[in-house]
Amino acid sequence: MSEIDMAVSKPEIMQPYIWLQTPDGAIQQVEQVIAMFCPFICQEVIQKGTGSSKNCAICLPQRVTPTILSLILDYCRFHQVPGRSNKERKSYDEKFMRMDTKQLCELTSAADSLQLKPLVDLTSRTLARVIEGKSPEEIRGIFNLPDDLTEEEKLEPLKNTTADPRIRLLNRLYAKKRKELKERERLKNVEVEEEHVDDRSVDDLLSFINGNDADPKEMKNSKNKKKNRRRKEQQMSSSLKEASELNNKEINGHNIRPQTDGANGVSEASQSNTEDSTFVPREFDDGDIDEEIDPALQEKLDREVEDFARILNSDWPERMQELLSLGQERKAMPFTSNGNSFLRRNA
Amino acid sequence: MEPEDDKSETSTTISTLPDSILCNILSFLPTRTSIATSVLSRRWRHLWKHLHVLNLDGYSFNTPELSRDHVEDRFVDFVNEVLQQVQVRRIQKFRLEGEVRNYSCTLSFWIDAVTSGPHLQELYLSLWNSSGSFYTLPYSVFSCTSLVSLILKGDIIVSFDNLQSLQLPSLKNLDLEIISTELDKLLSLCPALETLKVFIFFNSGGIDPNEIHVPRSLKRLTLESEACDSTVDHLEIHTPSLEYLDIALVACYSQISVRTYPNLVEACLNICFDDMHIDWMPKLLNAVCRTKFLALQASTTACLICVPSLEFPQFFCLVRLQIGFEFFNSRVLIDLLHCCCKLEALLIHACESVSYGCLYGEPVEPSSWTQPVSVPSCVVSHLNIIEFRDYEDLEEEHEFIAYVIERGLVLKTVTIHTRTFTDQEIKDHILKKLSVVPMGSSICQLKLD
């Protein structure tokens, strides 16, 4: 459309001035190029055709007072000029932001109502800087926020009251894995390593991977046998164990005190203790985490920990090998699907 | 004015801001701080859970009493908690910096989770591992169709087995400062890329393609290599929309392909060629001849000097020229000025240190001043600002300045910066010498510091 056509069909676009009315009733005219920098004004002009004269001035939103409007127009006046370098704009913005917090808030509010996103971001950033590094009391003072939370509420911003066991599981595993790796490095030349070679069948692994939600108890029997074998092997390599409260129980070998009552619980709990020599527990006490989980869940977790660990054990050496050389091929993660479900909680 | 009134007005103001703006404010804070705001008041208690931006800083968890591994565990726990309580699929920006010692699998889970959301626009990872291990970026990043900006720094590897079903259709900004990537393959996934910034580490196996084909949509290219033995053989920059070019590397190219960039606004060249490829320099200059701002670093100028009978292209649009010399050479400068008919600002940096060692067998000949046959037209008609850094009052430097002052009819300011620690006596002497030069422009101001 040529300029002349535009002038005929939409005369207001050709005019250099736009009329604006602030909430107090006052009307003023502003150069078009400057005012049109605000999307809100742009919309009003194009969609509703207002602003072309004093009689049909654009009504600005409630929060745009005359003082604030003049600030906003200053901003627009500077930034609508295309030839400015980034440096210039940045330095202007810095100077522009020198105002008290109260005015900052008003400006943010007004810019938001005019849909002037760059200015909203600028003021938000500045307000963020005001908040950063200050204590809650100071912030409440600056913004005059009511101190209306109970002491209890204040103490638990991030407490995960649902105690997601899987996440904790993952954390524990990685801690254990890390310890194991350290051990391995230390004992690189020791033949003992080979006794830890995993001799589980592929079927077991597959059934674990595929039957993620399958009842672990079904697989318990075959695993028990393997665990017994492992336990014997591990007792021979006592030098590997790091001292910990769980391991202390295990030194006697077969005389392990059950963590819980119940026949199944006994063997399961004892198995998990022996596994510790393969993946040594953390240095610091994670007993406090376990306290929150009831014993039945604890067994289940321990079982899952072992299973999980076995998966990791099987291909970890190869993984490490790959990781240490460049140009590695990316292997599919055996537990990727599990991983997503870990995080796809009810958040 | 009563203080109480003031206060209550403030409280209405920030508290009247809608949640979306308060969240916007929080999005500029480190996530840890955002969560801390939940103790401020009832209104702020759950605000952080609506955040769409995560700024996770592993370094901030460092405390001297705890071991690094323990610190890392706390950080991992923290992020896991956060990801459970925010809406992961609504996350727009995910920024994480820290050291990844033991938790790279968890990190991949997190990345998989955020990239699966349809709103992820920016992914920023800065991982510097003291242990020397590195992190491989999961594939989920490369099928993230909403991603607009990808910034990777540190010990990260980007590599592909095959590119099927991988695409980054929305990616506009790519910033890589990582130890290894298959750059060309990565670029082939980004048809809409507008800004590309690549920094090649001094590392064999760094970003080491033999060919780099830059997407045609590219507007801004910054290519920097620390390596003095870069092995890029074929660099193709066929981007008609290129507006900004910043290259800093050693060129041992056997085959470079550039075109004239008609939209070029700014070019910064810091290129060092070895003997055999010096003849590529005219080609490069030709390609940037339409630029408005040109910056030539000392290494590039050194190359220029060594090219036998170099003919500069006409820089039709050049308005500002910044040129650095290891040793000031007026001949080259005058030749260049002859080709910049519209030049308005000239910044000279003598004694600039060279980024790349001189690769030439021939020693640099000391140059001396020879009176030009004709005055460059820009000096007479357009040049109004001259700035000279690290002025040593060498005869050649003095003669050049004097020449320009005399003939510059529209000069406004001539600013001379002497080298640091120059005696005041010497400065006064310089000023005196220059003040007696007859000024071609009546409004010219001479400044010295």
PDB file of C-alpha atoms in Angstrom, chain B residues 183-184 187 196 200 207 209-214 223 232 234-237:
ATOM      1  CA  LEU B 183      30.264 -27.710  14.807  1.00  0.00           C
ATOM      2  CA  ASP B 184      29.217 -28.244  11.258  1.00  0.00           C
ATOM      3  CA  LEU B 187      24.975 -25.808  12.511  1.00  0.00           C
ATOM      4  CA  LEU B 196      26.599 -17.449  16.363  1.00  0.00           C
ATOM      5  CA  ILE B 200      37.707 -22.556  20.168  1.00  0.00           C
ATOM      6  CA  ILE B 207      35.983 -27.459  17.766  1.00  0.00           C
ATOM      7  CA  PRO B 209      35.700 -29.517  11.841  1.00  0.00           C
ATOM      8  CA  ASN B 210      37.366 -29.324   8.560  1.00  0.00           C
ATOM      9  CA  GLU B 211      34.481 -27.424   7.235  1.00  0.00           C
ATOM     10  CA  ILE B 212      32.261 -24.848   8.755  1.00  0.00           C
ATOM     11  CA  HIS B 213      29.200 -23.869   6.805  1.00  0.00           C
ATOM     12  CA  VAL B 214      27.434 -21.069   8.459  1.00  0.00           C
ATOM     13  CA  LEU B 223      34.483 -16.689  15.758  1.00  0.00           C
ATOM     14  CA  VAL B 232      40.023 -25.415   9.923  1.00  0.00           C
ATOM     15  CA  HIS B 234      37.435 -24.843   4.785  1.00  0.00           C
ATOM     16  CA  LEU B 235      35.458 -22.001   6.189  1.00  0.00           C
ATOM     17  CA  GLU B 236      32.409 -20.955   4.299  1.00  0.00           C
ATOM     18  CA  ILE B 237      30.573 -17.887   5.329  1.00  0.00           C
TER      19      ILE B 237
END
